[in-house]
Short mmCIF file of C-alpha atoms in Angstrom, two decimals:
data_model
loop_
_atom_site.label_atom_id
_atom_site.label_comp_id
_atom_site.label_asym_id
_atom_site.label_seq_id
_atom_site.Cartn_x
_atom_site.Cartn_y
_atom_site.Cartn_z
CA MET A 1 107.80 116.15 70.97
CA ILE A 2 104.79 118.21 69.87
CA ASP A 3 103.54 115.35 67.71
CA TYR A 4 103.86 113.06 70.73
CA LEU A 5 101.88 115.48 72.92
CA LYS A 6 99.18 115.73 70.26
CA GLU A 7 98.96 111.93 70.17
CA ILE A 8 98.61 111.84 73.95
CA TYR A 9 95.87 114.44 73.76
CA GLN A 10 93.98 112.37 71.17
CA LEU A 11 94.28 109.26 73.37
CA ILE A 12 92.83 110.94 76.44
CA GLN A 13 89.82 112.43 74.65
CA PRO A 14 87.23 113.13 75.76
CA LEU A 15 88.97 114.62 78.76
CA PRO A 16 86.56 115.59 81.52
CA CYS A 17 89.24 117.33 83.63
CA ARG A 18 91.16 120.52 83.11
CA LEU A 19 94.41 119.85 81.30
CA ILE A 20 97.80 121.17 82.44
CA TRP A 21 100.87 120.56 80.28
CA GLN A 22 103.84 120.64 82.63
CA THR A 23 106.87 121.56 80.55
CA ASP A 24 109.79 120.16 82.47
CA GLY A 25 112.77 122.03 81.04
CA ARG A 26 115.42 120.08 82.90
CA PRO A 27 115.84 119.07 86.53
CA MET A 28 118.26 121.47 88.18
CA SER A 29 118.15 120.39 91.83
CA GLY A 30 117.45 123.91 92.99
CA ASP A 31 120.16 125.65 90.96
CA ILE A 32 119.81 129.41 91.36
CA GLY A 33 121.72 130.50 88.24
CA MET A 34 119.88 132.61 85.70
CA GLY A 35 120.83 130.28 82.85
CA THR A 36 119.07 127.25 84.31
CA THR A 37 115.61 128.60 83.52
CA HIS A 38 116.29 129.03 79.77
CA ALA A 39 115.41 125.42 78.89
CA ALA A 40 112.11 125.62 80.78
CA VAL A 41 111.11 128.88 79.08
CA LYS A 42 112.10 127.63 75.60
CA LEU A 43 110.12 124.42 76.04
CA ALA A 44 107.08 126.38 77.24
CA GLN A 45 107.34 128.62 74.17
CA LYS A 46 107.35 125.55 71.94
CA VAL A 47 104.30 123.98 73.62
CA ILE A 48 102.37 127.28 73.63
CA ALA A 49 103.16 127.83 69.94
CA ALA A 50 101.75 124.36 69.17
CA GLY A 51 98.33 125.53 70.36
CA LEU A 52 97.63 122.51 72.53
CA PRO A 53 94.41 122.89 74.54
CA GLY A 54 94.76 123.64 78.24
CA TYR A 55 97.26 125.37 80.47
CA VAL A 56 101.07 125.34 80.30
CA GLN A 57 103.02 125.23 83.56
CA LEU A 58 106.80 125.49 83.78
CA ALA A 59 108.90 123.08 85.82
CA GLY A 60 112.47 121.81 85.80
CA GLY A 61 114.99 124.62 85.93
CA THR A 62 112.61 127.13 87.49
CA ASN A 63 114.04 129.54 90.05
CA ASN A 64 113.90 133.19 91.09
CA HIS A 65 114.90 134.27 87.55
CA THR A 66 112.04 132.42 85.82
CA VAL A 67 109.37 135.12 86.03
CA SER A 68 111.71 137.81 84.66
CA LYS A 69 112.60 135.50 81.75
CA LEU A 70 108.90 134.84 81.12
CA ARG A 71 108.18 138.58 81.11
CA ALA A 72 111.06 139.20 78.70
CA ALA A 73 109.62 136.55 76.38
CA SER A 74 106.06 138.00 76.75
CA LEU A 75 104.92 134.68 78.24
CA PHE A 76 103.78 135.97 81.62
CA LYS A 77 100.49 137.63 82.48
CA LEU A 78 99.20 138.57 85.93
CA ALA A 79 95.65 139.36 84.77
CA GLN A 80 92.63 137.07 84.99
CA VAL A 81 92.93 133.95 82.84
CA ASP A 82 90.85 134.05 79.65
CA ARG A 83 88.17 131.35 79.61
CA LEU A 84 85.67 129.83 77.23
CA PRO A 85 82.14 129.02 78.43
CA VAL A 86 81.04 125.39 78.70
CA GLU A 87 78.10 123.79 80.44
CA ARG A 88 79.87 121.23 82.62
CA SER A 89 83.35 120.47 83.87
CA TYR A 90 85.01 118.19 86.41
CA ASN A 91 87.15 118.71 89.49
CA ASN A 92 90.65 117.27 90.02
CA HIS A 93 89.12 113.95 91.04
CA CYS A 94 87.10 113.78 87.81
CA GLN A 95 83.86 114.27 89.72
CA LYS A 96 81.26 116.23 87.76
CA VAL A 97 80.72 119.79 88.97
CA THR A 98 79.17 122.80 87.30
CA LEU A 99 81.78 125.47 86.70
CA GLY A 100 80.39 127.34 83.72
CA GLU A 101 83.82 127.82 82.19
CA GLN A 102 86.74 125.82 80.82
CA PRO A 103 90.31 127.04 80.17
CA ASN A 104 91.18 128.33 76.74
CA ASN A 105 94.49 127.80 74.92
CA LEU A 106 96.56 130.57 76.51
CA PRO A 107 99.34 132.44 74.71
CA TYR A 108 101.28 132.60 77.97
CA VAL A 109 102.39 130.43 80.86
CA ALA A 110 99.65 129.81 83.41
CA GLY A 111 101.88 128.64 86.27
CA VAL A 112 105.35 127.83 87.54
CA ALA A 113 106.28 124.79 89.63
CA TYR A 114 109.15 125.47 92.03
CA GLY A 115 110.16 122.02 93.21
CA SER A 116 113.85 121.72 94.01
CA TYR A 117 114.37 125.48 94.11
CA ALA A 118 111.66 125.92 96.76
CA ARG A 119 113.20 123.06 98.76
CA VAL A 120 116.59 124.80 98.65
CA LEU A 121 115.01 128.01 99.98
CA LEU A 122 113.15 126.20 102.76
CA SER A 123 115.95 123.80 103.73
CA PRO A 124 117.57 126.08 106.35
CA ILE A 125 114.23 126.45 108.13
CA LEU A 126 113.55 122.72 108.06
CA GLU A 127 117.10 121.99 109.23
CA LYS A 128 116.52 124.33 112.20
CA LEU A 129 113.31 122.42 112.98
CA GLU A 130 115.23 119.15 112.86
CA GLN A 131 118.02 120.52 115.10
CA ASP A 132 115.48 121.72 117.66
CA TYR A 133 113.80 118.32 117.55
CA ASP A 134 117.10 116.45 117.92
CA LYS A 135 117.94 118.50 121.02
CA ASP A 136 114.77 117.20 122.67
CA VAL A 137 115.20 113.55 121.72
CA ASP A 138 116.78 111.18 124.18
CA HIS A 139 118.52 108.95 121.67
CA HIS A 140 119.21 106.30 124.32
CA GLN A 141 115.66 106.09 125.62
CA GLY A 142 113.94 106.82 122.29
CA PHE A 143 111.53 109.43 123.61
CA VAL A 144 110.95 113.10 122.98
CA ALA A 145 111.13 115.50 125.91
CA ASN A 146 108.94 118.08 124.15
CA PRO A 147 106.77 116.38 121.50
CA SER A 148 105.35 119.70 120.25
CA TYR A 149 108.59 120.29 118.30
CA ARG A 150 107.75 117.60 115.77
CA ASN A 151 105.82 119.88 113.44
CA LEU A 152 106.69 123.21 111.87
CA GLU A 153 103.22 124.45 112.83
CA ASP A 154 104.16 124.07 116.49
CA LEU A 155 106.99 126.62 116.20
CA PRO A 156 105.39 129.90 115.11
CA ASP A 157 108.68 131.73 114.47
CA LEU A 158 109.94 129.02 112.12
CA LEU A 159 106.52 128.58 110.55
CA TRP A 160 106.25 132.27 109.65
CA GLN A 161 109.83 132.28 108.32
CA ALA A 162 108.76 129.46 105.99
CA VAL A 163 105.55 131.28 105.01
CA ALA A 164 107.47 134.50 104.29
CA THR A 165 110.01 132.60 102.19
CA ALA A 166 107.30 130.85 100.19
CA HIS A 167 105.33 134.09 99.87
CA ALA A 168 108.35 135.91 98.42
CA LEU A 169 108.64 133.26 95.72
CA VAL A 170 104.93 133.06 94.90
CA ALA A 171 104.27 136.82 95.12
CA GLN A 172 106.06 137.42 91.83
CA LEU A 173 103.46 135.14 90.17
CA LYS A 174 100.37 136.59 91.76
CA SER A 175 99.09 140.00 92.64
CA VAL A 176 99.01 139.19 96.36
CA LYS A 177 99.22 141.48 99.33
CA LYS A 178 102.25 141.61 101.57
CA ILE A 179 102.20 139.38 104.65
CA PRO A 180 101.26 141.57 107.65
CA GLU A 181 104.22 142.38 109.90
CA SER A 182 102.14 141.56 112.99
CA ILE A 183 102.03 137.86 112.13
#
């Protein structure tokens, strides 16, 4: 696999955009067991050890145990990312911008993608939104009695439940402040 990734890297050179290697351990459909994150962490270790340029982000098998596994493997760092100076870089749309720095090969994981696991956590909130919406739909006439219930943003209680849930997951990755209780 590493040889394959190195070949890909050679093919895309010169690369004007920042590079993120997403190490997809295995799709787990939101499994919350501690063992599901092992494959993702082991694959990240392998890619980091190969010294490929750019960032490594975990995916596939990530859940609430992932950060503790990364810490145990010394692959997690909260501090500022080390960078190497360069004159020019490009944004995500490959448009030239002056940044003054480009990511270095990092000896740790730079990010975690919580796909299915995040959906599992947010599903009860989204189901409540759907139930509230269905109550206001006249299924025979095809109209909505209260159209403001179509979006999560229109229901502040549900919105802030979703924000708090997402914050709890992301907070372990970042040194972020607690969400104010008044919100």
